[in-house]
Structures are given as C-alpha cells and as structure tokens.
PDB file of C-alpha atoms in Angstrom:
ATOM      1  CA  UNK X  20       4.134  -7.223 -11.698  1.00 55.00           C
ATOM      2  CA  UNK X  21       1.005  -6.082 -13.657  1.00 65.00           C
ATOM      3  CA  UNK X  22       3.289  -4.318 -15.963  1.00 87.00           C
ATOM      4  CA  UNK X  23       4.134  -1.537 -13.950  1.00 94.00           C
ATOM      5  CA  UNK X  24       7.454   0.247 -14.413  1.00 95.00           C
ATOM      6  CA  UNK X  25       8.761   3.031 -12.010  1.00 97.00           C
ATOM      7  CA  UNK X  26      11.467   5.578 -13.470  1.00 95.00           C
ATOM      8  CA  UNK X  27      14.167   6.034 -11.987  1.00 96.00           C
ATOM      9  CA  UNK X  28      14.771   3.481  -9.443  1.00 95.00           C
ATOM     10  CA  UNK X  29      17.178   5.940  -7.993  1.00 96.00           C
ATOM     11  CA  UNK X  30      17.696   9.834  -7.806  1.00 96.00           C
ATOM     12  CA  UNK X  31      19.799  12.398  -5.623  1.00 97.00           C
ATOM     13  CA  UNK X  32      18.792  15.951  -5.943  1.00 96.00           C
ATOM     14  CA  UNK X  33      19.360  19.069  -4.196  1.00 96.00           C
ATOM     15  CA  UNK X  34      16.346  21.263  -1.904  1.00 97.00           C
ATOM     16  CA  UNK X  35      15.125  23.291  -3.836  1.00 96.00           C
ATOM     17  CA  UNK X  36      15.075  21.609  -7.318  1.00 96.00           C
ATOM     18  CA  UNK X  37      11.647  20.024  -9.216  1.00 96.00           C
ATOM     19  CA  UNK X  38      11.971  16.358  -9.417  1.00 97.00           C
ATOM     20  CA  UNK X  39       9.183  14.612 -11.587  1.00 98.00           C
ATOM     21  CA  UNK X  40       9.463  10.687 -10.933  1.00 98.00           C
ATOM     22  CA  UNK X  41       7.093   8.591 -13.776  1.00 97.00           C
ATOM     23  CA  UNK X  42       4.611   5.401 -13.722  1.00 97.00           C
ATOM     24  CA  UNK X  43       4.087   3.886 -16.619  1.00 97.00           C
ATOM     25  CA  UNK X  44       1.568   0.486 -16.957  1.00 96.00           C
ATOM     26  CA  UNK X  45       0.609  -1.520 -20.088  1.00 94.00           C
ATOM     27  CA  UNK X  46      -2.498  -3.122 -18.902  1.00 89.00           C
ATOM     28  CA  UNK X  47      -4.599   0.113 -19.324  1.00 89.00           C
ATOM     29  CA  UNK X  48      -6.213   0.259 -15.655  1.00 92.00           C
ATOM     30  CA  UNK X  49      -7.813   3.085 -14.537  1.00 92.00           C
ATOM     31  CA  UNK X  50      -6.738   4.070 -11.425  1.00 92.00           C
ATOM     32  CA  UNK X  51      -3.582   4.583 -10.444  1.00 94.00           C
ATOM     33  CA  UNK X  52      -1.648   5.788  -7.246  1.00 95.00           C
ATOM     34  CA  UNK X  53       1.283   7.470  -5.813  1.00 97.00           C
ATOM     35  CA  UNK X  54       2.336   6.393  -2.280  1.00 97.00           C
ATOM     36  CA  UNK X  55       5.147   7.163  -0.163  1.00 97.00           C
ATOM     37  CA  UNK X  56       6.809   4.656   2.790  1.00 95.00           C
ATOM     38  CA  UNK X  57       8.220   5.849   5.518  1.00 92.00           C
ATOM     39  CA  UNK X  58       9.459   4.133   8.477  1.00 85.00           C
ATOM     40  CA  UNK X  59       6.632   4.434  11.071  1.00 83.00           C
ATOM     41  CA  UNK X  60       4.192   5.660   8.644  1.00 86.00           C
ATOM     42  CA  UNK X  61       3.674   2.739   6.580  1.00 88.00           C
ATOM     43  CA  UNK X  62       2.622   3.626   2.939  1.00 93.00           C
ATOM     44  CA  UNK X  63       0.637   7.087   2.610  1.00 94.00           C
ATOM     45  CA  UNK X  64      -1.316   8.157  -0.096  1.00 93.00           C
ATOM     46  CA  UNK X  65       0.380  11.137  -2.203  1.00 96.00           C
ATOM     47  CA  UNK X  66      -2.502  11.295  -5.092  1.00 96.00           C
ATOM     48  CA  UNK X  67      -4.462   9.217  -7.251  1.00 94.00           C
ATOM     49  CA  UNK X  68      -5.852   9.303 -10.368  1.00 94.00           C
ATOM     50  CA  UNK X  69      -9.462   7.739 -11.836  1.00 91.00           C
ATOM     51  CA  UNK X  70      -8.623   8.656 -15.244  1.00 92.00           C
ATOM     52  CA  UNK X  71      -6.994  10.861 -18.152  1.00 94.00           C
ATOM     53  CA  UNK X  72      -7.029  13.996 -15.989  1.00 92.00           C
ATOM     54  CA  UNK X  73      -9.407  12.960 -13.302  1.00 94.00           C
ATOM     55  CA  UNK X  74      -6.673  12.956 -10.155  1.00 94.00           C
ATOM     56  CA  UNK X  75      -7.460  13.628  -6.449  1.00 93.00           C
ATOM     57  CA  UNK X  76      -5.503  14.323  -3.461  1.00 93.00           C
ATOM     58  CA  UNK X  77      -4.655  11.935  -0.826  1.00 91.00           C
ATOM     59  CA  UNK X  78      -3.563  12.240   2.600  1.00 89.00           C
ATOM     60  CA  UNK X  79      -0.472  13.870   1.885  1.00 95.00           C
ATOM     61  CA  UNK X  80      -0.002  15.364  -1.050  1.00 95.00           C
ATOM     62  CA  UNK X  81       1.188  18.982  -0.142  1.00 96.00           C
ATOM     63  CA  UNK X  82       4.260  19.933  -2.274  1.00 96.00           C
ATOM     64  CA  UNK X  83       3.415  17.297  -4.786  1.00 97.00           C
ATOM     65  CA  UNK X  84       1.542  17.620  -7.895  1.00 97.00           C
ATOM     66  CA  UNK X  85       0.762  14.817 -10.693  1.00 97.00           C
ATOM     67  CA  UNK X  86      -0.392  14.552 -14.230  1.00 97.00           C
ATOM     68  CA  UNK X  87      -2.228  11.839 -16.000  1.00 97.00           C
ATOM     69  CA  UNK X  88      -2.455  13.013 -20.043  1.00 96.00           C
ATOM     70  CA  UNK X  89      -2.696   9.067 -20.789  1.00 95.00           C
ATOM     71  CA  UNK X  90      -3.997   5.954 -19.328  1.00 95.00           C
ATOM     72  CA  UNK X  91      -0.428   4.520 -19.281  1.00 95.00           C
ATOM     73  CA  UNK X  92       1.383   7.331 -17.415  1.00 97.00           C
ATOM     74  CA  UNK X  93       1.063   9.145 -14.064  1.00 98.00           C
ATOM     75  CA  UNK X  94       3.450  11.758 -12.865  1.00 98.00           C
ATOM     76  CA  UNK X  95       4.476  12.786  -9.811  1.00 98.00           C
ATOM     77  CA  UNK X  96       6.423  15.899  -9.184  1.00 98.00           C
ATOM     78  CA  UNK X  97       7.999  17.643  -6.439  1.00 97.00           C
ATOM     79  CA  UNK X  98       7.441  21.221  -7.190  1.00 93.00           C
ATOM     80  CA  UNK X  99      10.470  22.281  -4.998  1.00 96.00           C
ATOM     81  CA  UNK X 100      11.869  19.315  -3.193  1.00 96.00           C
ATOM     82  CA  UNK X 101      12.596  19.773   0.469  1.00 97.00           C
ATOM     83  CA  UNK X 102      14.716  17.252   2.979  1.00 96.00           C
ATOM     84  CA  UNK X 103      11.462  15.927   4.235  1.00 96.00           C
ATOM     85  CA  UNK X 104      10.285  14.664   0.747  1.00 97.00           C
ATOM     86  CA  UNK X 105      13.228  11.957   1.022  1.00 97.00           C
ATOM     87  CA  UNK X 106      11.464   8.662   1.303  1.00 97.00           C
ATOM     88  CA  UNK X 107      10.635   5.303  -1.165  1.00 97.00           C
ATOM     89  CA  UNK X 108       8.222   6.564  -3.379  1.00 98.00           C
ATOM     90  CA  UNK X 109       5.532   3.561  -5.025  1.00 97.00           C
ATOM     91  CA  UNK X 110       3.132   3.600  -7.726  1.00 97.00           C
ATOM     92  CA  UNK X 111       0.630   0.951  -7.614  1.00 95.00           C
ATOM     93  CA  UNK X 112      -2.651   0.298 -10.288  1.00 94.00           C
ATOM     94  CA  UNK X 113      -5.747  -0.873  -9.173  1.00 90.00           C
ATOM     95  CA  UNK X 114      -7.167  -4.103 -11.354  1.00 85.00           C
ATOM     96  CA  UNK X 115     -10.959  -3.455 -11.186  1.00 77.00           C
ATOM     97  CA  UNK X 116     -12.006  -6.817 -11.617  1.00 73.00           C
ATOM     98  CA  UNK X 117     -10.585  -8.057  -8.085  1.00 73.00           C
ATOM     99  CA  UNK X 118      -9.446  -4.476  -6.117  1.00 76.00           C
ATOM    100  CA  UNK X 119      -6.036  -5.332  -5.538  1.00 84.00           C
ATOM    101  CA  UNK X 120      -3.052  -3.009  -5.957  1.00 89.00           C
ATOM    102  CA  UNK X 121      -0.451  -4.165  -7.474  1.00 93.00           C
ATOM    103  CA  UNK X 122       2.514  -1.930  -6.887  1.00 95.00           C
ATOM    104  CA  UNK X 123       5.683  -0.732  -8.605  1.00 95.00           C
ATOM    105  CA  UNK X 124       9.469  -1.736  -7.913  1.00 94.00           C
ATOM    106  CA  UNK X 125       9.854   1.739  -6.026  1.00 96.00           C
ATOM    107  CA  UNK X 126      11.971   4.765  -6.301  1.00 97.00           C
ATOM    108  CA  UNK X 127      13.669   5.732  -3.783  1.00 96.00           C
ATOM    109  CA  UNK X 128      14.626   9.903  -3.775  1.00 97.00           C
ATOM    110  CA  UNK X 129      17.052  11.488  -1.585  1.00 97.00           C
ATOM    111  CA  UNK X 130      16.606  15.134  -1.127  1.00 96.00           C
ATOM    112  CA  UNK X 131      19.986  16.389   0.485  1.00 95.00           C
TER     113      UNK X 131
ATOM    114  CA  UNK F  15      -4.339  10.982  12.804  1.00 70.00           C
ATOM    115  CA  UNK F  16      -3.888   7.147  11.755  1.00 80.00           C
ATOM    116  CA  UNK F  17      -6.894   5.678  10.136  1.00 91.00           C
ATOM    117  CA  UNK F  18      -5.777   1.999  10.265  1.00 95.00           C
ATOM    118  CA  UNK F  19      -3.362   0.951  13.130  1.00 95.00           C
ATOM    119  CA  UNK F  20      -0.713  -1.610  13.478  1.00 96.00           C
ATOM    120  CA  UNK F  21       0.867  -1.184  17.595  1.00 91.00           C
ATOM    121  CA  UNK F  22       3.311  -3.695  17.263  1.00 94.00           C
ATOM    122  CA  UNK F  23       6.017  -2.955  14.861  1.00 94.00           C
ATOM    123  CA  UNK F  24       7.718  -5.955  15.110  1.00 96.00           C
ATOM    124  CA  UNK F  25       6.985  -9.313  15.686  1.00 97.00           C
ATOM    125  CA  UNK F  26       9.511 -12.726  16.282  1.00 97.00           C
ATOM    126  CA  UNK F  27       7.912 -16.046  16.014  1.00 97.00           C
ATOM    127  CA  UNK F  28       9.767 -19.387  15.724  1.00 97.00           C
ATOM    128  CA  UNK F  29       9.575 -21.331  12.652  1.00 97.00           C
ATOM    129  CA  UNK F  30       6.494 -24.106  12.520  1.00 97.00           C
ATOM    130  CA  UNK F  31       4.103 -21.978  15.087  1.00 97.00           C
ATOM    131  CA  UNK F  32       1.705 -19.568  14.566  1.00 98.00           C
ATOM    132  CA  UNK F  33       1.758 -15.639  13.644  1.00 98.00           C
ATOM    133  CA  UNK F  34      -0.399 -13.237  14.680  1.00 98.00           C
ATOM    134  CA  UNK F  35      -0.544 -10.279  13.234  1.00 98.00           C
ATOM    135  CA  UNK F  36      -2.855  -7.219  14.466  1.00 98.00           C
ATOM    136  CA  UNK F  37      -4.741  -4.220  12.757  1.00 98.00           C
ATOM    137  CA  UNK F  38      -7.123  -1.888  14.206  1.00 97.00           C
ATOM    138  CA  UNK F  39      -9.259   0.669  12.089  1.00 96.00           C
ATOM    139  CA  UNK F  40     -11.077   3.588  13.598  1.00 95.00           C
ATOM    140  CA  UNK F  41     -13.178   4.532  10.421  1.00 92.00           C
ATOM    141  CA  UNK F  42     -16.386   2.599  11.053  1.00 92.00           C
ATOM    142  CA  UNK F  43     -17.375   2.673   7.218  1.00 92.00           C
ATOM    143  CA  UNK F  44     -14.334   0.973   6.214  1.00 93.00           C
ATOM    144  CA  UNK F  45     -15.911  -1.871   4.522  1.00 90.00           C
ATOM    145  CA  UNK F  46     -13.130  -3.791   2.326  1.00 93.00           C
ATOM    146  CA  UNK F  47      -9.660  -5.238   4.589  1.00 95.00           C
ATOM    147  CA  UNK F  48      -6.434  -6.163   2.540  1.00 95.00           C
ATOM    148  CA  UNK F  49      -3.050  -7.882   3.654  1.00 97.00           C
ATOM    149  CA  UNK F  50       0.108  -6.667   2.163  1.00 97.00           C
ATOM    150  CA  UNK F  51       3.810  -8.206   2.451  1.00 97.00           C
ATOM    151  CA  UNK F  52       6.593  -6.685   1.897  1.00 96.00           C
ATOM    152  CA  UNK F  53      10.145  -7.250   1.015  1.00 95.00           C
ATOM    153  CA  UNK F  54      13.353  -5.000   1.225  1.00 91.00           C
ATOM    154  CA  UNK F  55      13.845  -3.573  -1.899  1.00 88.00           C
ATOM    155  CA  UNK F  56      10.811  -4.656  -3.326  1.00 92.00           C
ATOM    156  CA  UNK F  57       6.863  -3.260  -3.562  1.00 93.00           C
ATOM    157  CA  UNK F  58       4.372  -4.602  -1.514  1.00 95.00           C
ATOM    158  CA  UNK F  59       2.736  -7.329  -2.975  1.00 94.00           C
ATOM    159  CA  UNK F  60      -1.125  -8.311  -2.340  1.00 94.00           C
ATOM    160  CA  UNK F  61      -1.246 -10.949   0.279  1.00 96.00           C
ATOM    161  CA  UNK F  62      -5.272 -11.824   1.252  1.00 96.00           C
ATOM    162  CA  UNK F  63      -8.079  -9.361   1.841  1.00 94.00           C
ATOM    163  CA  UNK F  64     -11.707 -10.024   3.229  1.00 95.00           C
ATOM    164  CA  UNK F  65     -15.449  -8.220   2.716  1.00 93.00           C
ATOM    165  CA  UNK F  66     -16.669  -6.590   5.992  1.00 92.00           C
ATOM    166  CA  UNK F  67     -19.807  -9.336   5.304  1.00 93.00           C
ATOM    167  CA  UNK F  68     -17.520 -11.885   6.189  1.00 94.00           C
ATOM    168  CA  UNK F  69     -15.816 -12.745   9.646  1.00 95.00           C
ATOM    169  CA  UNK F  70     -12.946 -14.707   8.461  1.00 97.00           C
ATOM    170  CA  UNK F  71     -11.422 -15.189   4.731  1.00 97.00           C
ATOM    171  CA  UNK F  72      -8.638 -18.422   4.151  1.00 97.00           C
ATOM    172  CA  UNK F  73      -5.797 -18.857   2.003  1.00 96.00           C
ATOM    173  CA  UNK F  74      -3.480 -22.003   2.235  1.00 97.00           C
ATOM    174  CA  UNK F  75      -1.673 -20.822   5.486  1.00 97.00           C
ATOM    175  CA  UNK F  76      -2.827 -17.674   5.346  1.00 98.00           C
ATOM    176  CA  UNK F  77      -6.529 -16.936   7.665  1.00 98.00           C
ATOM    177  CA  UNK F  78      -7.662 -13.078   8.148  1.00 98.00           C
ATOM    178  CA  UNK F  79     -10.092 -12.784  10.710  1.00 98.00           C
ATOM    179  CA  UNK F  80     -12.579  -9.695  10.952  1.00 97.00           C
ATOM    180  CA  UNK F  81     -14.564  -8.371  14.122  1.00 96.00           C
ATOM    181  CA  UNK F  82     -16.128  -5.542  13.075  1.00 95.00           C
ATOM    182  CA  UNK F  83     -17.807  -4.344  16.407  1.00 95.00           C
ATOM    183  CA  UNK F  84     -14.071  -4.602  17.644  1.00 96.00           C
ATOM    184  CA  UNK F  85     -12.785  -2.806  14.717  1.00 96.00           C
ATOM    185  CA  UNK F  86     -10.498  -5.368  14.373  1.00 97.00           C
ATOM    186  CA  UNK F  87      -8.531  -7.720  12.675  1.00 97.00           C
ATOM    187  CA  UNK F  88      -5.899  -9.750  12.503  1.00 98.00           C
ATOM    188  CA  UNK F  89      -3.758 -12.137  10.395  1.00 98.00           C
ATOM    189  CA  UNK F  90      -2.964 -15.759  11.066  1.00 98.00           C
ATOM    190  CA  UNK F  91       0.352 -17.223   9.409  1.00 98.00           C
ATOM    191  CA  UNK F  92      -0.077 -21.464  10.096  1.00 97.00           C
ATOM    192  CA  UNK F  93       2.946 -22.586  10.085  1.00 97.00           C
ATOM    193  CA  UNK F  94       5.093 -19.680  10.110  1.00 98.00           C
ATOM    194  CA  UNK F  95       8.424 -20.403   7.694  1.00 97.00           C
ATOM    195  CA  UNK F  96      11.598 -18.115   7.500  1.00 97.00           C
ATOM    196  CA  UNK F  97      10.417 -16.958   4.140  1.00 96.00           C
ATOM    197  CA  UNK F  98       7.204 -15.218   5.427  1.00 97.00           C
ATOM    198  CA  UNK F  99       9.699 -13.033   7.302  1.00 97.00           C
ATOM    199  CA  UNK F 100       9.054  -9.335   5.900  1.00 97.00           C
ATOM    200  CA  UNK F 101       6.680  -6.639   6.525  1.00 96.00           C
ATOM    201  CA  UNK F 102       2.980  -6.616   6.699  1.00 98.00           C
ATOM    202  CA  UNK F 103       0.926  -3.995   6.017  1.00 97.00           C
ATOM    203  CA  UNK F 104      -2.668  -3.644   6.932  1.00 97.00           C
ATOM    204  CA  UNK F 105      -5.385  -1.451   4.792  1.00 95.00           C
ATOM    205  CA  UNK F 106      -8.538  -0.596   3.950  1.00 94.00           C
ATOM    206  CA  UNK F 107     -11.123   1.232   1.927  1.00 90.00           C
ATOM    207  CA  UNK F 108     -14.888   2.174   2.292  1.00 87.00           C
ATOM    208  CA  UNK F 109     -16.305   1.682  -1.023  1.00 76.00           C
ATOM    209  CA  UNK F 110     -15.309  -0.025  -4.388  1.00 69.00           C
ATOM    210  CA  UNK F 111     -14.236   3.558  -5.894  1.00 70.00           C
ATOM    211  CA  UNK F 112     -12.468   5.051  -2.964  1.00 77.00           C
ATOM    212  CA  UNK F 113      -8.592   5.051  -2.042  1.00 83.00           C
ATOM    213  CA  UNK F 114      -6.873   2.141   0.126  1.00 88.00           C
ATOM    214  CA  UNK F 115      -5.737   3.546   3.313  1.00 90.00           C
ATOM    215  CA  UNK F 116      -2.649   1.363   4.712  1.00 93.00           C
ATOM    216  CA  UNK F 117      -1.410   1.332   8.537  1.00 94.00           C
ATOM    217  CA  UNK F 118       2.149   1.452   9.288  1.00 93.00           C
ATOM    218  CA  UNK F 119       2.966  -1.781   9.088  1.00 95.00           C
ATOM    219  CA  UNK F 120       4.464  -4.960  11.623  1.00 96.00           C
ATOM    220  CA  UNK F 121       8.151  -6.229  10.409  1.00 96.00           C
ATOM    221  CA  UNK F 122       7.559 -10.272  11.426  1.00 98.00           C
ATOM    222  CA  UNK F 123      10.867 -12.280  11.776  1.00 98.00           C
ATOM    223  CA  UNK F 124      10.570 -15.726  11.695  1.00 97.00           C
ATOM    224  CA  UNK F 125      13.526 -17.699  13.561  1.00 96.00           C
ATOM    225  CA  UNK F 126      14.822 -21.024  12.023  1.00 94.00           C
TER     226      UNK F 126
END
C-alpha cells in the first residue's frame, strides 16, 4: 500500500459545514494527489501537490482547498460542503522512480 | 470535456477467453498510458502502463496495446478468470512531471 493512510474512512456531515479529510504517507514521495470517483466520471483530479507548499489545481477542484506543511501530509478541505461534494474521495503518491500511483484505502463523505 | 475515454462501461466475458478492454485519448501529447483495477471498497491499484515509443507492453496475462495515430488503446486480459472481475480504469499523462488524467472507467465481469 506504499504506506498511505486515509483519515477517516467514513464521515457524514451536514451542507454547509468545513470538512478537512487527511493523507498521510511514510515513504516521503513528493507528489501527492487528491482524486474523487464518481460513477460515470471515473477518478478526477481535485489537487496535487509537488512539494511542502508547492500544490496545483486539477480538473476539479472548485470548493476544495488543500495544504501540504510536510512531506508526509496533504489536506483536503471542503470549505463549505455542498450535496454535490458526496463522492469516494482517494489520495494516491506518486513513486518517482517508476510513475505509478499508488492510492489510498478511500474515504468515502456523505454530504446530506 | 473527457480527456481519456472509456464508451463501454461494462463488459461480460466468460471465464478462459479473452478481454478486451478499450480507451481512447483526445490529447495528442499524452505520451505515458497506465492500467488501473479496481475493487469495491478498495483503491485502485496499478495494473500495466506503456511509453507512447512503444506499440504494445506485456505482463503475464496482461498485453496493452498502443496506436497512437488512432489515439488508441486497449487492454488484453488472456485468459480471463473470475478474479479479474472489477473495474478498469484507463489514464494518462504528457510528461514525467505532469498529473495522470484517468477516464471513467469499464466494470468487466467475468462469468464462471
């Protein structure tokens, strides 16, 4: 699993509230990701990040933000979350020496 | 509007015969292809990928073949087994430092 670990695995929340969902890795890569699967949409890019505060957007990532104040962590948080932000949310690190992703377990985030 | 494309979403194949799974890419500086399965409940986990200098990349029964004037390719499960049932997930990138794009991904069953 690349030692990736995805917290929570599971959350309920309410529109309107800020939800912040954490990555953590122990292998000290430097890019990491934020996707989001939906059904007929595949995985999506949120954001990504190439380093302690280097992050960039992806193809999605309004009403998201993220934080990366240490190689081992990236954040991901729904500023206000909305019904439409309910989905399986993966991180995944990139290993530089072969270009895979290796991904999280997921957390999936219901936003009733 | 979809970068990498997957038109079937689902796919049945009988157990012992051959998969074919299909990916089409519009972004003609994609250079870099990956496979991804995935389980229920689970991340996606890195299946085979090829270089856009190659035309065809093997892996035990795994065989991704790429056309690139087509902007095409597809992956060959030989023999298919029950186990392989799960989704597949097409993606690509355009250079080593830039962000994996994924399609929406084919859910293959295979029959006992």
């Amino acid at each position: 699993d690349a030692g990736i670990t995805q917290s929570p695995r599971h959350k309920v929340t309410e529109t309107g509230t800020p939800v912040t969902l954490r990555c953590h890795q122990t292998e000290n890569h430097r890019y990491m990701y934020w996707y989001r699967q939906d059904p007929g949409h595949g995985l999506r890019l949120i954001h990504y990040s190439y380093g302690v505060k280097d992050t960039d957007k992806g193809e999605v990532s309004d009403g998201y933000s993220v934080s990366r104040s240490k190689t081992e962590d990236f954040l991901l948080t729904l500023e206000s979350a909305t019904s439409s932000q309910t989905s399986v949310y993966f991180c995944a690190i990139r290993v530089e020496a072969n270009e895979k992703l290796f991904f999280g377990s997921g957390t999936q985030l219901s936003v009733l | 509007d979809q970068q990498v494309k997957q038109n079937s979403p689902s796919l049945s194949v009988q157990e012992g015969r051959i998969s074919i799974l299909n990916c089409d890419y519009t972004n003609s500086m994609f250079d870099y292809f990956l496979w991804y399965k995935k389980y229920p409940a689970e991340g996606p986990t890195f299946l085979i990928s090829i270089s856009s200098i190659k035309d065809k990349n093997e892996d035990g029964r795994f065989t991704v073949f790429l056309n690139k004037s087509a902007k095409h390719l597809s992956l060959h499960i030989v023999p298919s087994q029950p186990g392989d049932s799960a989704v597949y997930f097409c993606a690509a990138r355009k250079t080593s430092y830039d962000k994996v794009i994924f399609g929406p991904g084919t859910s293959l069953s295979v029959i006992p």
